[in-house]
Coordinates of C-alpha atoms in Angstrom, one line a residue:
Chain A
M9 CA 71.6 158.4 20.1
P10 CA 74.0 155.5 20.7
K11 CA 76.6 154.6 18.0
L12 CA 75.8 151.2 16.7
F13 CA 78.0 149.0 14.5
E14 CA 77.9 145.7 12.8
A15 CA 80.9 143.4 12.7
V16 CA 81.2 140.7 10.0
P17 CA 84.3 138.6 10.9
N18 CA 85.3 135.6 8.7
F19 CA 87.3 132.9 10.5
S20 CA 89.1 129.9 9.1
E21 CA 86.9 127.0 10.5
G22 CA 83.8 125.8 8.8
R23 CA 83.7 122.1 9.6
D24 CA 84.2 121.4 13.3
L25 CA 80.9 122.4 14.8
E26 CA 82.2 122.3 18.4
K27 CA 85.1 124.6 17.6
I28 CA 82.7 126.9 15.7
S29 CA 80.3 127.0 18.6
R30 CA 83.1 127.9 21.1
I31 CA 84.4 130.6 18.8
A32 CA 80.9 132.1 18.3
G33 CA 80.2 131.7 22.0
S34 CA 83.1 134.0 22.8
V35 CA 81.1 136.8 21.1
R36 CA 77.7 135.7 22.3
D37 CA 78.8 135.8 25.9
T38 CA 80.0 139.3 25.7
P39 CA 77.4 141.6 27.3
G40 CA 75.8 144.2 25.0
I41 CA 76.3 142.1 21.9
S42 CA 73.5 140.8 19.6
V43 CA 74.6 137.9 17.4
L44 CA 72.6 138.3 14.2
N45 CA 73.8 135.4 12.0
L46 CA 76.4 132.6 11.7
H47 CA 77.0 130.9 8.4
S48 CA 79.5 128.1 8.1
D49 CA 80.8 126.7 4.8
P50 CA 82.5 123.3 5.1
D51 CA 83.8 123.4 1.5
H52 CA 85.7 126.6 2.1
N53 CA 86.3 125.5 5.7
R54 CA 85.3 129.0 6.8
S55 CA 82.6 130.7 8.8
V56 CA 81.0 134.2 8.8
L57 CA 79.6 135.6 12.0
T58 CA 77.5 138.8 12.1
F59 CA 77.0 140.7 15.3
A60 CA 76.1 144.2 16.3
G61 CA 76.3 146.5 19.3
E62 CA 77.9 149.7 20.5
G63 CA 81.6 150.4 20.3
E64 CA 82.8 149.2 23.7
P65 CA 81.0 145.9 23.7
L66 CA 82.2 145.3 20.1
L67 CA 85.8 146.0 21.1
R68 CA 85.5 143.5 23.9
A69 CA 83.8 140.9 21.7
S70 CA 86.4 141.3 19.0
I71 CA 89.3 140.7 21.4
A72 CA 87.5 137.6 22.8
L73 CA 86.9 136.4 19.2
A74 CA 90.6 136.9 18.2
R75 CA 91.7 135.0 21.3
A76 CA 89.2 132.1 20.7
C77 CA 90.2 131.8 17.0
A78 CA 93.9 131.7 18.0
T79 CA 93.2 129.0 20.6
E80 CA 90.9 126.9 18.5
I81 CA 92.4 127.1 15.0
D82 CA 95.8 125.9 13.9
L83 CA 96.3 127.4 10.5
A84 CA 99.5 125.3 9.8
A85 CA 97.5 122.1 10.3
Q86 CA 94.7 123.2 7.9
S87 CA 94.0 122.5 4.3
G88 CA 93.7 126.0 2.8
V89 CA 91.0 125.9 0.2
H90 CA 90.1 129.6 0.7
P91 CA 93.1 131.9 0.4
R92 CA 93.0 132.8 4.1
M93 CA 95.8 134.7 5.9
G94 CA 94.8 134.0 9.5
S95 CA 92.7 132.0 12.0
L96 CA 90.6 135.2 12.5
D97 CA 91.0 136.1 8.9
V98 CA 89.0 139.3 8.2
L99 CA 87.2 141.6 10.6
P100 CA 85.2 144.4 9.0
F101 CA 83.2 147.0 11.0
V102 CA 80.1 148.5 9.3
P103 CA 78.3 151.7 10.6
L104 CA 74.6 151.2 11.2
G105 CA 72.9 154.4 9.9
P106 CA 69.4 155.8 10.5
P107 CA 67.0 154.8 11.9
L108 CA 69.2 152.6 14.1
S109 CA 71.9 155.1 14.8
D110 CA 73.8 158.0 13.3
T111 CA 77.1 156.1 13.1
T112 CA 79.4 157.1 10.2
L113 CA 82.0 155.3 8.2
E114 CA 84.6 157.4 10.1
D115 CA 83.3 156.1 13.4
A116 CA 83.7 152.6 12.1
A117 CA 87.3 153.3 10.9
G118 CA 88.0 154.7 14.4
L119 CA 86.7 151.6 16.0
A120 CA 88.6 149.3 13.6
R121 CA 91.9 151.0 14.5
R122 CA 91.2 150.7 18.3
V123 CA 90.3 147.0 17.8
G124 CA 93.4 146.5 15.6
E125 CA 95.7 147.9 18.2
E126 CA 94.2 145.6 20.9
I127 CA 94.4 142.6 18.7
G128 CA 98.0 143.5 17.8
A129 CA 98.8 143.6 21.6
L130 CA 97.6 139.9 21.7
G131 CA 100.6 139.1 19.4
L132 CA 98.8 138.9 16.1
P133 CA 99.9 141.0 13.1
V134 CA 97.1 143.4 12.1
Y135 CA 96.6 145.0 8.7
L136 CA 94.1 147.8 8.5
Y137 CA 92.0 148.1 5.3
G138 CA 89.0 149.9 3.8
T139 CA 88.3 153.3 5.4
A140 CA 90.5 152.3 8.3
A141 CA 93.6 151.9 6.1
R142 CA 96.5 154.2 6.7
A143 CA 97.8 154.1 3.1
S144 CA 95.9 154.1 -0.2
H145 CA 97.6 150.9 -1.5
R146 CA 96.1 149.0 1.5
K147 CA 92.5 150.2 1.2
N148 CA 91.4 147.3 -1.0
L149 CA 91.0 144.1 0.9
A150 CA 91.9 142.0 -2.2
D151 CA 95.3 143.7 -2.3
V152 CA 95.9 143.2 1.4
R153 CA 95.1 139.5 1.4
R154 CA 96.6 138.7 -2.1
G155 CA 98.2 135.2 -1.9
G156 CA 96.8 134.6 1.6
Y157 CA 99.2 133.6 4.4
E158 CA 101.9 132.6 1.9
G159 CA 101.5 135.9 0.1
L160 CA 102.1 137.8 3.4
L161 CA 105.2 135.7 4.0
A162 CA 106.5 136.6 0.5
R163 CA 105.9 140.4 1.2
A164 CA 107.4 140.2 4.8
E165 CA 110.6 142.1 3.8
D166 CA 108.7 144.9 1.9
P167 CA 108.4 148.0 4.1
L168 CA 105.1 148.9 2.2
W169 CA 103.5 145.7 3.7
K170 CA 104.5 145.9 7.4
P171 CA 101.6 145.2 9.7
D172 CA 99.9 148.3 11.3
Y173 CA 99.9 146.6 14.7
G174 CA 101.5 143.6 16.4
P175 CA 104.6 141.6 15.6
E176 CA 106.3 141.9 12.2
E177 CA 106.8 138.2 12.0
I178 CA 103.7 136.2 11.0
P179 CA 103.0 133.4 13.6
P180 CA 102.4 130.2 11.6
R181 CA 99.6 129.0 13.9
S182 CA 97.4 132.0 14.0
G183 CA 98.5 134.0 10.9
A184 CA 97.5 137.6 10.5
V185 CA 94.2 139.6 10.6
A186 CA 92.8 142.2 8.3
V187 CA 90.7 144.6 10.3
G188 CA 88.8 147.3 8.4
A189 CA 85.8 149.5 8.0
R190 CA 83.4 149.5 5.0
P191 CA 79.9 150.7 4.2
F192 CA 76.9 148.4 4.5
L193 CA 76.8 146.0 1.5
V194 CA 73.7 144.2 0.1
A195 CA 74.1 141.0 -1.8
F196 CA 71.2 140.9 -4.2
N197 CA 70.7 138.4 -7.0
A198 CA 68.3 138.4 -10.0
Y199 CA 67.3 135.2 -11.7
L200 CA 66.6 135.5 -15.4
G201 CA 64.0 133.6 -17.4
T202 CA 66.6 131.8 -19.3
E203 CA 69.3 129.1 -18.9
D204 CA 71.7 131.1 -21.1
I205 CA 74.5 132.3 -18.9
E206 CA 75.7 134.5 -21.6
V207 CA 72.6 136.7 -21.1
A208 CA 73.4 137.0 -17.4
R209 CA 77.0 137.9 -18.2
A210 CA 75.9 140.6 -20.7
V211 CA 73.4 142.1 -18.2
A212 CA 76.1 142.0 -15.5
T213 CA 78.5 143.9 -17.7
E214 CA 75.9 146.5 -18.7
V215 CA 74.8 147.3 -15.1
R216 CA 78.1 147.2 -13.2
E217 CA 80.1 150.3 -12.3
R218 CA 83.4 148.8 -13.5
D219 CA 82.1 148.6 -17.1
G220 CA 80.3 152.0 -17.2
G221 CA 77.1 150.9 -15.5
L222 CA 75.7 152.3 -12.3
P223 CA 77.8 153.5 -9.4
G224 CA 78.0 151.0 -6.5
I225 CA 77.0 147.9 -8.5
K226 CA 79.4 145.0 -8.6
A227 CA 77.9 142.2 -10.8
L228 CA 78.7 138.8 -12.3
G229 CA 76.7 136.5 -14.6
L230 CA 76.5 133.0 -13.1
E231 CA 74.6 129.8 -13.7
V232 CA 72.8 128.7 -10.5
G233 CA 70.6 125.6 -10.4
G234 CA 70.2 125.6 -14.2
R235 CA 69.1 129.3 -14.3
A236 CA 71.0 132.3 -15.4
Q237 CA 71.7 134.6 -12.4
V238 CA 72.9 138.2 -12.2
S239 CA 74.8 138.2 -8.9
M240 CA 75.2 141.7 -7.4
N241 CA 76.8 143.4 -4.5
L242 CA 75.3 146.8 -4.0
V243 CA 78.0 148.8 -2.1
D244 CA 76.5 152.3 -2.3
L245 CA 72.8 152.1 -1.5
E246 CA 72.5 155.9 -1.1
T247 CA 73.5 156.4 -4.7
T248 CA 72.1 153.2 -6.3
P249 CA 69.4 151.7 -4.1
I250 CA 67.9 148.3 -4.7
S251 CA 65.0 149.5 -6.8
V252 CA 67.3 151.4 -9.2
A253 CA 69.6 148.4 -9.5
L254 CA 66.7 146.0 -10.2
E255 CA 65.1 148.4 -12.8
A256 CA 68.5 148.6 -14.6
V257 CA 68.7 144.8 -14.7
R258 CA 65.1 144.5 -15.9
R259 CA 65.7 147.0 -18.7
S260 CA 69.0 145.4 -19.7
A261 CA 67.5 141.8 -19.7
G262 CA 64.5 143.2 -21.5
R263 CA 66.7 144.3 -24.4
H264 CA 67.7 140.6 -24.7
G265 CA 64.0 139.7 -24.7
I266 CA 64.3 138.2 -21.2
M267 CA 62.4 138.8 -18.0
V268 CA 63.6 138.9 -14.4
E269 CA 61.7 136.0 -12.8
S270 CA 62.6 136.5 -9.2
T271 CA 65.3 137.9 -7.0
E272 CA 67.0 136.9 -3.7
L273 CA 68.7 138.6 -0.9
V274 CA 71.8 137.1 0.9
G275 CA 72.2 138.2 4.5
L276 CA 70.6 141.2 6.1
L277 CA 69.2 144.5 4.8
P278 CA 68.8 147.7 6.7
L279 CA 65.1 148.9 7.1
A280 CA 66.0 152.0 5.2
A281 CA 66.7 149.9 2.1
I282 CA 63.3 148.3 2.2
L283 CA 61.6 151.6 2.8
E284 CA 63.3 153.0 -0.3
A285 CA 61.9 150.2 -2.4
A286 CA 58.4 150.7 -0.9
R287 CA 58.7 154.5 -1.6
H288 CA 59.7 153.9 -5.2
Y289 CA 57.2 151.3 -6.2
L290 CA 54.2 152.6 -4.1
T291 CA 55.0 156.2 -5.2
L292 CA 54.9 156.9 -1.5
P293 CA 57.5 159.7 -1.2
N294 CA 57.1 160.4 2.6
L295 CA 57.4 156.8 3.9
G296 CA 60.0 156.8 6.7
P297 CA 60.8 154.7 9.7
E298 CA 58.5 156.9 11.7
H299 CA 55.6 155.1 9.9
V300 CA 56.8 151.6 10.8
L301 CA 55.2 150.4 14.0
E302 CA 58.1 148.2 15.0
A303 CA 60.7 151.0 14.4
V304 CA 58.6 153.4 16.5
L305 CA 58.1 150.8 19.2
W306 CA 61.8 150.0 19.2
E307 CA 62.8 153.6 19.5
G308 CA 60.2 154.0 22.3
R309 CA 61.8 151.1 24.1
Q310 CA 65.2 152.7 23.7
E311 CA 63.9 155.9 25.2
S312 CA 62.1 154.2 28.0
R313 CA 65.4 152.9 29.2
K314 CA 66.5 156.4 30.1
Y315 CA 64.0 156.6 33.0
Chain B
M4 CA 56.9 135.3 22.8
P5 CA 55.1 138.1 24.7
K6 CA 51.6 139.1 23.5
L7 CA 51.7 142.7 22.3
F8 CA 48.7 144.9 21.5
E9 CA 48.1 148.4 20.3
A10 CA 45.4 150.6 21.8
V11 CA 44.0 153.5 19.8
P12 CA 41.7 155.4 22.2
N13 CA 39.7 158.5 21.0
F14 CA 38.9 161.0 23.7
S15 CA 36.7 164.1 23.5
E16 CA 39.2 166.9 24.0
G17 CA 41.3 168.4 21.1
R18 CA 41.8 172.0 22.1
D19 CA 43.0 172.4 25.7
L20 CA 46.7 171.3 25.4
E21 CA 47.1 171.1 29.2
K22 CA 44.2 168.8 29.6
I23 CA 45.4 166.7 26.6
S24 CA 48.9 166.5 28.1
R25 CA 47.6 165.3 31.5
I26 CA 45.3 162.7 29.8
A27 CA 48.2 161.4 27.6
G28 CA 50.5 161.6 30.7
S29 CA 48.3 159.1 32.5
V30 CA 49.2 156.5 29.8
R31 CA 52.8 157.6 29.4
D32 CA 53.5 157.2 33.1
T33 CA 52.3 153.6 33.1
P34 CA 55.4 151.3 33.2
G35 CA 55.7 149.0 30.2
I36 CA 53.8 151.3 27.8
S37 CA 55.2 152.8 24.6
V38 CA 53.3 155.9 23.5
L39 CA 53.5 155.8 19.7
N40 CA 51.5 158.8 18.6
L41 CA 49.1 161.5 19.7
H42 CA 47.0 163.4 17.2
S43 CA 44.7 166.2 18.4
D44 CA 42.0 167.8 16.2
P45 CA 40.8 171.2 17.5
D46 CA 37.9 171.3 14.9
H47 CA 36.4 168.1 16.1
N48 CA 37.6 168.8 19.6
R49 CA 39.0 165.3 19.8
S50 CA 42.3 163.4 20.2
V51 CA 43.6 160.0 19.1
L52 CA 46.3 158.4 21.2
T53 CA 48.2 155.3 20.0
F54 CA 50.1 153.2 22.5
A55 CA 51.4 149.7 22.7
G56 CA 52.6 147.1 25.2
E57 CA 51.7 143.8 26.8
G58 CA 48.2 143.0 28.2
E59 CA 48.8 143.8 31.9
P60 CA 50.4 147.2 31.3
L61 CA 47.7 148.0 28.7
L62 CA 45.0 147.2 31.2
R63 CA 46.6 149.5 33.8
A64 CA 47.1 152.3 31.3
S65 CA 43.5 152.0 30.0
I66 CA 42.1 152.4 33.5
A67 CA 44.4 155.4 34.2
L68 CA 43.2 156.8 30.9
A69 CA 39.5 156.4 31.7
R70 CA 40.0 158.0 35.1
A71 CA 41.9 160.9 33.6
C72 CA 39.3 161.5 30.9
A73 CA 36.5 161.4 33.4
T74 CA 38.4 163.9 35.6
E75 CA 39.5 166.3 32.8
I76 CA 36.5 166.3 30.4
D77 CA 33.0 167.5 31.2
L78 CA 30.9 166.3 28.3
A79 CA 27.9 168.3 29.4
A80 CA 29.9 171.5 29.2
Q81 CA 31.2 170.7 25.7
S82 CA 30.1 171.7 22.2
G83 CA 29.7 168.3 20.5
V84 CA 30.9 168.7 16.9
H85 CA 31.8 165.1 16.6
P86 CA 29.0 162.7 17.6
R87 CA 30.8 161.5 20.7
M88 CA 29.2 159.4 23.4
G89 CA 31.8 159.8 26.2
S90 CA 34.8 161.6 27.6
L91 CA 36.9 158.5 26.8
D92 CA 34.8 157.8 23.7
V93 CA 36.2 154.8 21.9
L94 CA 38.9 152.4 23.0
P95 CA 39.9 149.7 20.4
F96 CA 42.5 147.0 21.0
V97 CA 44.5 145.8 18.0
P98 CA 46.6 142.6 18.0
L99 CA 50.2 143.1 16.9
G100 CA 51.1 140.1 14.7
P101 CA 54.5 138.7 13.5
P102 CA 57.3 139.6 13.7
L103 CA 56.3 141.6 16.8
S104 CA 54.3 139.0 18.5
D105 CA 51.8 136.2 17.9
T106 CA 48.8 138.0 19.3
T107 CA 45.4 137.1 17.8
L108 CA 42.2 139.0 17.4
E109 CA 40.7 136.7 20.0
D110 CA 43.5 137.8 22.4
A111 CA 42.6 141.4 21.8
A112 CA 38.9 140.6 22.4
G113 CA 39.7 139.0 25.7
L114 CA 41.8 142.0 26.7
A115 CA 39.0 144.4 25.7
R116 CA 36.5 142.6 27.9
R117 CA 38.8 142.6 30.9
V118 CA 39.4 146.3 30.4
G119 CA 35.7 146.9 29.9
E120 CA 34.8 145.2 33.1
E121 CA 37.4 147.3 35.0
I122 CA 36.2 150.6 33.4
G123 CA 32.6 149.6 34.2
A124 CA 33.7 149.2 37.9
L125 CA 34.8 152.8 37.8
G126 CA 31.2 153.8 37.2
L127 CA 31.2 154.3 33.4
P128 CA 28.8 152.4 31.2
V129 CA 30.8 150.2 28.7
Y130 CA 29.6 148.9 25.3
L131 CA 31.7 146.1 23.8
Y132 CA 32.1 146.2 20.0
G133 CA 34.0 144.6 17.2
T134 CA 35.4 141.1 17.9
A135 CA 34.8 141.8 21.6
A136 CA 31.0 142.3 21.1
R137 CA 28.7 139.8 22.8
A138 CA 25.8 140.3 20.3
S139 CA 26.0 140.6 16.5
H140 CA 24.0 143.8 16.4
R141 CA 26.7 145.4 18.6
K142 CA 29.7 144.4 16.4
N143 CA 29.7 147.5 14.2
L144 CA 31.0 150.6 16.0
A145 CA 28.8 152.9 13.9
D146 CA 25.7 151.1 15.2
V147 CA 26.9 151.3 18.8
R148 CA 27.6 155.0 18.7
R149 CA 24.7 156.0 16.5
G150 CA 23.4 159.4 17.6
G151 CA 26.3 159.8 20.1
Y152 CA 25.4 160.5 23.7
E153 CA 21.9 161.6 22.8
G154 CA 21.4 158.5 20.8
L155 CA 22.4 156.3 23.8
L156 CA 19.9 158.2 26.0
A157 CA 17.1 157.6 23.5
R158 CA 17.9 153.8 23.5
A159 CA 18.3 153.7 27.4
E160 CA 15.0 151.7 27.8
D161 CA 15.8 149.2 25.0
P162 CA 17.0 145.9 26.5
L163 CA 19.1 145.3 23.3
W164 CA 21.2 148.3 24.2
K165 CA 22.0 147.8 27.9
P166 CA 25.7 148.4 28.6
D167 CA 27.9 145.3 28.9
Y168 CA 29.5 146.7 32.1
G169 CA 28.9 149.5 34.5
P170 CA 25.8 151.5 35.4
E171 CA 22.7 151.4 33.2
E172 CA 22.2 155.1 33.6
I173 CA 24.5 157.2 31.5
P174 CA 26.4 159.8 33.6
P175 CA 26.0 163.2 31.8
R176 CA 29.5 164.4 32.7
S177 CA 31.5 161.3 31.5
G178 CA 29.0 159.6 29.1
A179 CA 29.7 156.1 28.1
V180 CA 32.7 154.2 26.5
A181 CA 32.8 151.8 23.5
V182 CA 35.6 149.3 24.2
G183 CA 36.4 146.9 21.3
A184 CA 38.8 144.7 19.4
R185 CA 39.6 145.0 15.7
P186 CA 42.3 144.0 13.2
F187 CA 45.1 146.4 12.3
L188 CA 43.9 149.0 9.9
V189 CA 45.9 150.9 7.3
A190 CA 44.8 154.3 6.1
F191 CA 46.2 154.6 2.6
N192 CA 45.4 157.4 0.1
A193 CA 46.1 157.6 -3.7
Y194 CA 46.3 161.0 -5.4
L195 CA 45.2 161.0 -9.0
G196 CA 46.6 163.1 -11.8
T197 CA 43.3 165.0 -12.2
E198 CA 41.2 167.6 -10.3
D199 CA 38.1 165.7 -11.3
I200 CA 36.6 164.3 -8.0
E201 CA 34.2 162.2 -10.1
V202 CA 37.1 160.1 -11.3
A203 CA 38.2 159.5 -7.7
R204 CA 34.6 158.6 -6.8
A205 CA 34.3 156.2 -9.7
V206 CA 37.6 154.5 -8.8
A207 CA 36.6 154.3 -5.1
T208 CA 33.4 152.6 -6.1
E209 CA 35.2 150.1 -8.3
V210 CA 37.8 149.0 -5.8
R211 CA 35.8 149.0 -2.5
E212 CA 34.4 145.8 -1.1
R213 CA 30.9 147.3 -0.5
D214 CA 30.3 147.7 -4.3
G215 CA 31.9 144.4 -5.4
G216 CA 35.5 145.4 -5.4
L217 CA 38.3 143.8 -3.3
P218 CA 37.7 142.4 0.2
G219 CA 38.9 144.6 3.0
I220 CA 39.0 147.8 1.0
K221 CA 36.8 150.7 2.2
A222 CA 37.2 153.7 -0.1
L223 CA 35.9 157.2 -0.8
G224 CA 36.6 159.7 -3.6
L225 CA 37.6 163.1 -2.1
E226 CA 39.0 166.4 -3.3
V227 CA 42.1 167.3 -1.2
G228 CA 44.1 170.4 -1.9
G229 CA 42.7 170.6 -5.4
R230 CA 43.6 167.0 -6.3
A231 CA 41.3 164.0 -6.6
Q232 CA 42.1 161.5 -3.9
V233 CA 41.0 157.9 -3.4
S234 CA 40.9 157.7 0.4
M235 CA 41.2 154.1 1.6
N236 CA 41.0 152.0 4.7
L237 CA 42.6 148.6 4.3
V238 CA 41.1 146.5 7.0
D239 CA 42.2 143.0 5.9
L240 CA 45.9 143.2 4.9
E241 CA 46.2 139.4 4.8
T242 CA 43.7 139.2 2.0
T243 CA 44.2 142.5 0.2
P244 CA 47.7 143.9 1.0
I245 CA 48.8 147.4 0.0
S246 CA 50.3 146.4 -3.3
V247 CA 47.1 144.6 -4.5
A248 CA 45.0 147.6 -3.4
L249 CA 47.3 150.1 -5.2
E250 CA 47.4 148.0 -8.4
A251 CA 43.6 147.8 -8.4
V252 CA 43.4 151.6 -8.1
R253 CA 46.1 152.1 -10.8
R254 CA 44.1 149.8 -13.2
S255 CA 40.8 151.5 -12.4
A256 CA 42.2 155.0 -12.8
G257 CA 44.0 153.8 -16.0
R258 CA 40.6 152.9 -17.5
H259 CA 39.7 156.6 -17.1
G260 CA 43.0 157.6 -18.7
I261 CA 44.4 158.8 -15.3
M262 CA 47.6 158.0 -13.5
V263 CA 48.2 157.6 -9.8
E264 CA 50.6 160.4 -9.1
S265 CA 51.5 159.6 -5.5
T266 CA 50.2 157.9 -2.4
E267 CA 50.2 158.7 1.3
L268 CA 50.0 156.8 4.5
V269 CA 48.2 158.1 7.6
G270 CA 49.4 156.6 10.9
L271 CA 51.5 153.5 11.3
L272 CA 52.1 150.4 9.3
P273 CA 53.4 147.1 10.5
L274 CA 56.7 146.0 9.1
A275 CA 55.0 142.9 7.6
A276 CA 52.9 145.3 5.3
I277 CA 56.1 147.0 4.0
L278 CA 57.8 143.6 3.4
E279 CA 54.8 142.5 1.4
A280 CA 55.1 145.5 -0.9
A281 CA 58.9 144.8 -1.3
R282 CA 58.3 141.1 -2.0
H283 CA 55.7 142.0 -4.6
Y284 CA 57.5 144.7 -6.5
L285 CA 61.0 143.3 -6.2
T286 CA 59.8 139.8 -7.1
L287 CA 61.6 138.8 -3.9
P288 CA 59.4 135.9 -2.6
N289 CA 61.5 135.0 0.4
L290 CA 61.9 138.4 2.0
G291 CA 60.9 138.2 5.7
P292 CA 61.6 140.0 8.9
E293 CA 64.6 137.7 9.4
H294 CA 66.3 139.7 6.6
V295 CA 65.8 143.1 8.2
L296 CA 68.7 144.1 10.3
E297 CA 66.6 146.2 12.7
A298 CA 64.0 143.4 13.2
V299 CA 66.8 140.8 14.0
L300 CA 68.5 143.2 16.3
W301 CA 65.2 144.0 18.0
E302 CA 64.5 140.3 18.6
G303 CA 68.0 139.8 19.8
R304 CA 67.5 142.5 22.3
Q305 CA 64.3 140.9 23.5
E306 CA 66.1 137.6 23.9
S307 CA 69.0 139.1 25.7
R308 CA 66.7 140.3 28.4
K309 CA 66.1 136.8 29.5
Y310 CA 69.6 136.4 30.8

């Protein structure tokens, strides 16, 4: 079974559509790559590209992407709304598990280090983070990018914050890159039947791991379009799948006398996460990808390539 | 977008594994075909093969299959437990809808007629049924195959029951073939928390279309492994999806004071049916195949073939 990964780079251009198109094109033109999504945010002047493939094509696409960002984006000439540290700012690799492949987080960390080394050789300082980090104080992306480009400059003399690859001096035009590995993450929001943001905040506090809730739930209470929203990141779907997170929100909101009116998903979800929800709510314990016509067809097509 | 179909032929051999393997091999060796499933039943001496592909490969595979069945199976030498009418007994074509393709039931009927004509040219009498039927009294498969091979012989002189293609005389070795088109069908069973088959029968009667229940539900109450089971065929997933059928069973069983303990799925389910269940139970109205990583990857791969 081939090892498949997803890459979710963030780069520091969200306004100039021609530049964005050339940058995304550097990935799209790499053989063996499927571009899954491109989301540009003019307010934050930032884009997020999602693409997938096997290790070698991803390595080549990542190098092409780093080159294109360094060519197209001049960080020094930019207004920095988002605390970015580089033109290609963050480059996480995510393992794609069953039924797509049997890739592990360690595989993704290995790929991130190889990519980091190659990007370093292009003359960009590279900081490894997440499962790819070489020291525990550099695991958390928020710590690595604290203060953005200016923060990196301020820590330049600190031996704890030398780049893993590339020059020690940060080039003002391209900045530096954080390259990492992390598990698949699902952004899942629940809209409550109230305008009272305090209820959303109380529910978020009750369900999130940080405050004693469920493992793998990060949550905030927000007001979105006049409705109270519990905005969640589910970072450990094996332990706390979507159905368990939603039932926790429903119970917690119910204690405040409030219903969950609807939910929304931001970005992509692996088939396994949807099957889990169907298993749970349909009391259908044996439902697996082998029951999904498209998944079977897709595997059959993979196999038929061998002949 | 290519037109994709599924074919679900039933053939009259379920014991001799070498013969079964040669018959299935005739399909598997056809380029452009994905074999999805093969289920052989020694008691009924019958096998069901599921395969998928575009129209032209399916046409070629169907002819190869009809030839292989005629070569391998001698109907006259067989004990006929199942009321079969031919060596290749029934050959339905099913349109595969979004996100796989935009194939319609009319496309499937067109393919069934082309296949029927070619199989007729091989010397086998062909009866079109389902959406492919040319007369309303021949739409229902049960009417076409009534009495099996012997029933066909008894109706041989009746002008209403002449074959659509092929010879009017039924060859005793190969028999005749019913070739048709039908919508995707989901076999979905609910196990009740009781051993009392009468509860399952009452629930089946309440939910099935025939007795005033929901459109597209066929249901029977059975006893399976000491538990009462409501065995369903869902034949119109657009009108009555799985979640609606299951909630109807839960309500009906609840009126008898009984819970649905678990459910099971026989065969394959299109991704769209699973997404519907997730939308319903997660109150996630916008969930579509564009949110499923595998579906997007799969489409991306289709597209990348164009270059």
